[in-house]
CSV table of C-alpha atoms and ligand atoms in Angstrom, one decimal:
chain,number,residue,atom,x,y,z
A,1,MET,CA,9.7,24.8,-27.1
A,2,SER,CA,11.3,25.4,-30.3
A,3,SER,CA,8.9,28.2,-32.8
A,4,SER,CA,8.5,27.5,-35.8
A,5,PRO,CA,10.0,28.1,-38.5
A,6,GLU,CA,10.4,32.1,-40.3
A,7,ILE,CA,10.6,30.4,-44.1
A,8,ARG,CA,11.8,33.5,-46.2
A,9,ILE,CA,11.1,33.7,-50.0
A,10,LEU,CA,13.3,35.7,-51.3
A,11,THR,CA,13.1,37.1,-55.7
A,12,THR,CA,16.4,36.6,-56.8
A,13,PRO,CA,19.8,35.0,-54.8
A,14,GLN,CA,20.8,38.6,-54.4
A,15,GLU,CA,18.1,39.4,-52.5
A,16,LEU,CA,18.6,36.8,-50.1
A,17,PHE,CA,22.0,37.6,-49.8
A,18,GLU,CA,20.8,41.0,-49.0
A,19,ALA,CA,18.3,40.4,-46.3
A,20,ALA,CA,20.8,38.0,-45.0
A,21,ALA,CA,23.3,40.9,-44.0
A,22,GLU,CA,20.3,42.4,-43.2
A,23,GLU,CA,19.6,39.8,-40.0
A,24,VAL,CA,23.4,39.4,-39.0
A,25,VAL,CA,23.4,43.7,-38.5
A,26,HIS,CA,20.0,43.1,-36.9
A,27,GLY,CA,21.7,40.1,-34.1
A,28,ALA,CA,24.9,42.3,-34.1
A,29,THR,CA,23.5,45.4,-32.9
A,30,GLN,CA,20.8,43.2,-30.7
A,31,ALA,CA,23.2,41.3,-29.3
A,32,VAL,CA,26.2,45.0,-29.0
A,33,THR,CA,23.0,46.5,-27.0
A,34,GLU,CA,22.5,43.6,-24.4
A,35,ARG,CA,25.6,41.6,-23.9
A,36,GLY,CA,28.5,44.4,-24.7
A,37,ARG,CA,29.2,40.9,-27.9
A,38,PHE,CA,27.7,38.6,-30.7
A,39,THR,CA,29.5,35.4,-31.7
A,40,ILE,CA,28.3,34.3,-34.5
A,41,ALA,CA,29.5,31.0,-36.4
A,42,LEU,CA,29.6,31.2,-40.3
A,43,SER,CA,28.6,28.5,-43.3
A,44,GLY,CA,30.6,27.5,-45.1
A,45,GLY,CA,30.4,26.0,-49.0
A,46,SER,CA,29.8,28.1,-52.4
A,47,THR,CA,26.1,30.1,-51.7
A,48,PRO,CA,27.5,32.7,-48.4
A,49,LYS,CA,30.0,33.3,-50.1
A,50,ASN,CA,28.4,37.1,-51.8
A,51,LEU,CA,26.4,37.7,-48.1
A,52,TYR,CA,29.9,37.6,-46.9
A,53,THR,CA,31.4,40.3,-49.6
A,54,LEU,CA,28.2,42.4,-49.2
A,55,LEU,CA,29.0,42.5,-45.4
A,56,ALA,CA,32.6,43.8,-45.9
A,57,THR,CA,31.4,46.7,-49.0
A,58,ASN,CA,27.5,47.9,-48.3
A,59,ALA,CA,27.2,46.6,-44.3
A,60,ARG,CA,30.3,47.3,-43.5
A,61,ALA,CA,29.5,50.3,-41.8
A,62,SER,CA,26.8,49.1,-39.6
A,63,LEU,CA,27.9,46.6,-37.8
A,64,PRO,CA,30.2,46.3,-34.4
A,65,TRP,CA,33.3,45.0,-35.9
A,66,ASP,CA,35.8,45.0,-32.7
A,67,LYS,CA,32.7,43.0,-30.7
A,68,MET,CA,32.3,40.9,-33.3
A,69,PHE,CA,33.1,37.0,-32.4
A,70,PHE,CA,34.2,34.5,-35.4
A,71,PHE,CA,33.9,31.2,-35.4
A,72,TRP,CA,33.3,28.0,-37.8
A,73,GLY,CA,30.0,25.8,-37.9
A,74,ASP,CA,32.7,22.8,-39.5
A,75,GLU,CA,35.1,23.0,-41.6
A,76,ARG,CA,37.2,20.7,-44.1
A,77,HIS,CA,39.9,18.7,-42.9
A,78,VAL,CA,42.8,20.8,-44.6
A,79,PRO,CA,45.6,23.4,-43.8
A,80,PRO,CA,43.7,27.3,-44.0
A,81,THR,CA,45.6,28.0,-46.7
A,82,ASP,CA,44.2,25.6,-49.2
A,83,PRO,CA,41.2,26.5,-51.6
A,84,ASP,CA,39.2,24.3,-49.3
A,85,SER,CA,39.3,26.3,-46.9
A,86,ASN,CA,35.8,27.8,-45.7
A,87,TYR,CA,38.6,29.4,-42.9
A,88,ARG,CA,39.8,30.6,-46.4
A,89,MET,CA,36.8,31.4,-48.3
A,90,VAL,CA,35.6,33.8,-45.4
A,91,ASP,CA,39.2,35.0,-44.9
A,92,GLU,CA,39.6,36.0,-48.5
A,93,ALA,CA,35.4,37.8,-48.9
A,94,MET,CA,35.3,39.1,-46.0
A,95,LEU,CA,37.9,39.4,-42.5
A,96,SER,CA,40.9,40.2,-45.0
A,97,LYS,CA,38.2,43.1,-45.3
A,98,VAL,CA,36.7,44.8,-42.5
A,99,PRO,CA,38.7,46.4,-39.2
A,100,VAL,CA,38.0,43.0,-36.8
A,101,SER,CA,41.6,41.6,-34.5
A,102,PRO,CA,42.5,38.2,-35.4
A,103,GLY,CA,42.4,37.9,-31.4
A,104,ASN,CA,38.2,37.9,-32.4
A,105,VAL,CA,38.6,34.8,-35.2
A,106,PHE,CA,38.4,31.2,-33.7
A,107,ARG,CA,38.7,29.2,-36.9
A,108,VAL,CA,38.9,25.8,-36.8
A,109,PRO,CA,42.7,23.9,-36.7
A,110,ALA,CA,41.9,21.6,-40.0
A,111,GLU,CA,45.1,22.3,-40.1
A,112,ASN,CA,45.8,19.2,-37.7
A,113,PRO,CA,46.3,16.1,-39.9
A,114,THR,CA,44.2,14.0,-37.0
A,115,ALA,CA,41.3,14.8,-37.3
A,116,ALA,CA,39.3,14.0,-34.4
A,117,ALA,CA,42.5,16.5,-32.3
A,118,ALA,CA,41.5,19.3,-34.2
A,119,ALA,CA,37.5,18.7,-33.2
A,120,ASP,CA,39.0,18.3,-29.9
A,121,ALA,CA,41.1,21.3,-29.5
A,122,TYR,CA,38.0,23.3,-31.2
A,123,GLU,CA,35.9,22.4,-28.4
A,124,ARG,CA,38.2,23.4,-25.3
A,125,THR,CA,38.0,26.6,-27.3
A,126,LEU,CA,34.5,27.0,-27.6
A,127,ARG,CA,34.5,26.2,-23.8
A,128,ASP,CA,37.0,28.2,-23.3
A,129,PHE,CA,35.8,31.5,-24.9
A,130,PHE,CA,31.7,30.7,-23.6
A,131,SER,CA,33.6,29.4,-20.4
A,132,LEU,CA,31.6,26.6,-20.1
A,133,ALA,CA,30.7,24.6,-17.3
A,134,PRO,CA,31.4,20.8,-18.7
A,135,SER,CA,27.2,19.5,-19.6
A,136,GLU,CA,27.1,23.3,-21.2
A,137,VAL,CA,26.7,24.2,-24.1
A,138,PRO,CA,28.1,27.5,-25.7
A,139,ARG,CA,24.9,29.7,-26.7
A,140,PHE,CA,25.8,31.8,-30.4
A,141,ASP,CA,23.5,34.8,-30.9
A,142,LEU,CA,23.6,33.6,-34.1
A,143,ILE,CA,24.2,30.4,-36.3
A,144,LEU,CA,24.8,31.0,-40.8
A,145,LEU,CA,24.1,27.5,-42.2
A,146,GLY,CA,23.3,26.1,-45.6
A,147,MET,CA,22.1,22.8,-46.8
A,148,GLY,CA,23.8,20.8,-49.4
A,149,PRO,CA,21.1,18.4,-52.0
A,150,ASP,CA,20.8,15.1,-49.8
A,151,GLY,CA,19.8,17.6,-46.5
A,152,HIS,CA,23.5,18.0,-44.6
A,153,THR,CA,24.0,21.1,-42.7
A,154,ALA,CA,27.4,21.9,-41.9
A,155,SER,CA,29.5,18.8,-42.0
A,156,LEU,CA,25.8,16.3,-40.3
A,157,PHE,CA,26.1,14.7,-43.6
A,158,PRO,CA,22.5,11.8,-43.9
A,159,GLY,CA,23.6,8.3,-42.3
A,160,THR,CA,27.3,9.5,-40.6
A,161,ALA,CA,27.9,8.9,-36.6
A,162,ALA,CA,28.6,13.2,-36.1
A,163,VAL,CA,24.4,13.2,-37.1
A,164,GLU,CA,23.6,11.3,-33.8
A,165,GLU,CA,26.2,13.1,-31.6
A,166,ARG,CA,24.2,14.5,-28.4
A,167,SER,CA,27.0,14.9,-25.9
A,168,LYS,CA,30.5,16.0,-27.8
A,169,LEU,CA,30.3,20.1,-29.1
A,170,VAL,CA,33.0,19.4,-32.4
A,171,VAL,CA,33.1,16.1,-33.5
A,172,ALA,CA,35.0,14.3,-36.6
A,173,ASN,CA,32.8,13.3,-38.6
A,174,TRP,CA,34.0,11.0,-41.5
A,175,VAL,CA,31.9,11.1,-44.4
A,176,GLU,CA,32.4,7.8,-46.9
A,177,LYS,CA,31.2,9.6,-49.9
A,178,LEU,CA,33.8,11.7,-50.2
A,179,LYS,CA,36.3,9.7,-48.3
A,180,THR,CA,37.8,12.7,-45.8
A,181,TYR,CA,37.2,13.5,-42.8
A,182,ARG,CA,35.0,16.6,-41.3
A,183,LEU,CA,35.1,19.4,-38.8
A,184,SER,CA,31.6,19.7,-36.9
A,185,PHE,CA,29.7,21.4,-34.3
A,186,THR,CA,26.9,19.2,-33.2
A,187,LEU,CA,23.2,19.5,-32.9
A,188,PRO,CA,23.3,20.4,-29.3
A,189,VAL,CA,25.0,22.8,-30.3
A,190,LEU,CA,23.1,24.2,-33.5
A,191,ASN,CA,19.4,24.0,-31.4
A,192,ALA,CA,21.1,25.9,-28.5
A,193,ALA,CA,21.7,29.3,-30.6
A,194,ARG,CA,19.8,32.5,-30.4
A,195,CYS,CA,19.1,32.8,-33.8
A,196,VAL,CA,19.9,30.1,-36.0
A,197,THR,CA,19.6,30.8,-40.5
A,198,PHE,CA,19.5,29.1,-43.3
A,199,LEU,CA,20.3,30.8,-47.2
A,200,VAL,CA,19.5,28.4,-49.3
A,201,SER,CA,19.9,29.1,-52.9
A,202,GLY,CA,19.5,27.4,-56.8
A,203,THR,CA,17.0,24.8,-58.6
A,204,ASP,CA,19.4,22.0,-57.4
A,205,LYS,CA,18.0,22.2,-53.9
A,206,ALA,CA,14.2,22.3,-54.9
A,207,THR,CA,13.4,18.6,-54.5
A,208,VAL,CA,15.1,18.0,-50.6
A,209,LEU,CA,14.1,21.2,-49.5
A,210,GLN,CA,10.5,20.7,-50.1
A,211,SER,CA,11.5,16.9,-48.4
A,212,VAL,CA,12.9,19.4,-45.3
A,213,LEU,CA,10.3,22.2,-44.9
A,214,GLU,CA,7.0,19.7,-46.1
A,215,GLY,CA,8.2,16.4,-46.2
A,216,ASP,CA,7.1,13.3,-43.5
A,217,ALA,CA,10.5,11.5,-44.1
A,218,PRO,CA,12.8,11.3,-40.6
A,219,GLY,CA,15.7,13.7,-39.7
A,220,GLU,CA,18.5,11.3,-39.6
A,221,GLN,CA,17.3,11.5,-43.6
A,222,TYR,CA,17.8,14.9,-43.3
A,223,PRO,CA,20.0,16.5,-41.3
A,224,ALA,CA,19.3,20.1,-41.6
A,225,LYS,CA,15.5,19.1,-40.5
A,226,LEU,CA,16.8,18.3,-36.7
A,227,VAL,CA,18.0,21.9,-36.8
A,228,ARG,CA,15.1,23.1,-34.3
A,229,PRO,CA,16.2,25.6,-32.0
A,230,THR,CA,15.1,25.3,-28.3
A,231,ASP,CA,14.8,28.1,-26.9
A,232,GLY,CA,15.9,30.5,-30.6
A,233,LYS,CA,14.6,31.5,-33.8
A,234,LEU,CA,14.9,29.7,-36.8
A,235,ILE,CA,14.6,31.0,-40.1
A,236,TRP,CA,14.9,30.1,-43.9
A,237,LEU,CA,16.3,32.5,-46.3
A,238,LEU,CA,15.2,31.0,-49.4
A,239,ASP,CA,15.5,32.5,-53.2
A,240,ARG,CA,12.5,31.4,-55.6
A,241,ALA,CA,14.8,29.4,-57.5
A,242,ALA,CA,15.8,26.7,-54.3
A,243,ALA,CA,11.9,27.5,-53.1
A,244,SER,CA,10.6,26.5,-56.5
A,245,ALA,CA,9.1,23.1,-55.2
A,246,LEU,CA,7.9,24.4,-52.4
A,247,SER,CA,3.0,24.4,-51.4
A,248,LYS,CA,4.6,28.3,-50.5
A,249,LYS,CA,5.1,30.8,-53.6
A,250,ILE,CA,6.1,33.9,-53.6
B,301,LIG,C1,30.2,23.2,-46.0
B,301,LIG,C2,29.3,23.8,-45.5
B,301,LIG,C3,27.8,22.5,-46.3
B,301,LIG,C4,27.1,24.0,-46.8
B,301,LIG,C5,25.9,22.5,-48.3
B,301,LIG,C6,25.9,23.5,-48.8
B,301,LIG,O1,31.2,23.1,-45.8
B,301,LIG,O2,30.4,22.8,-47.0
B,301,LIG,O3,29.7,23.7,-44.5
B,301,LIG,O4,27.1,21.8,-44.8
B,301,LIG,O5,26.9,25.0,-46.5
B,301,LIG,O6,26.9,21.5,-48.5
B,301,LIG,O7,27.0,24.1,-49.7
B,301,LIG,P1,26.8,24.9,-51.1
B,301,LIG,O8,26.6,26.9,-50.3
B,301,LIG,O9,27.9,25.2,-52.1
B,301,LIG,O10,25.9,24.3,-51.7
């Protein structure tokens, strides 16, 4: 039974990133203590970049980098050298600066010209890493997510096929308004996690955030609303600007 979301409103974006860094350190410490390793799926976009920078600097000494395994919740259909690549963003902000062995980093093979083939390959990577049986879904220790002004999360955009997907773990999702494919985890993977943490910053997210957290519109209209871990924690880390339309204030 999914627990009710924890909504934390931080005064500034910097405080939001510090709170997120604490969640990563806490999650990593607990996972390594209980299971010997920490599996994390990273989000892309612009918001989490400062978190990754913090993890590679202030929080660096507090993290068990050799027992951490990195994945991406979604990726743009571009090579890892492309300025739009989520992998490249994370590598530049964090992975290239910390003692992580390449064997612990599982990026989406988005350079594959066939998006569906890239998605299938990444699904195989998940199935192999987590030693999954055919019907099983991987259980990440932590999945970081962002949210777009349209209520999309990962690359599950409103009105796209991927929002309905319930058997595949990773899909190539055609996003008409972007005229491109995106590679994305599906809802079954997001909702199987031990902890999902959203980072949402900025006034441009305020209206949709109010709809997602307090409105009664259907989840298909705002896919971020469909993220409800079945047996895990759901945390929304918001800055004051993003939370400005919520009835709950700080
Ligand atoms: C991506 C993301 C996407 C992102 C939102 C918010 O690849 O773009 O994974 O889901 O989290 O679009 O993006 P911003 O943080 O840039 O507002």
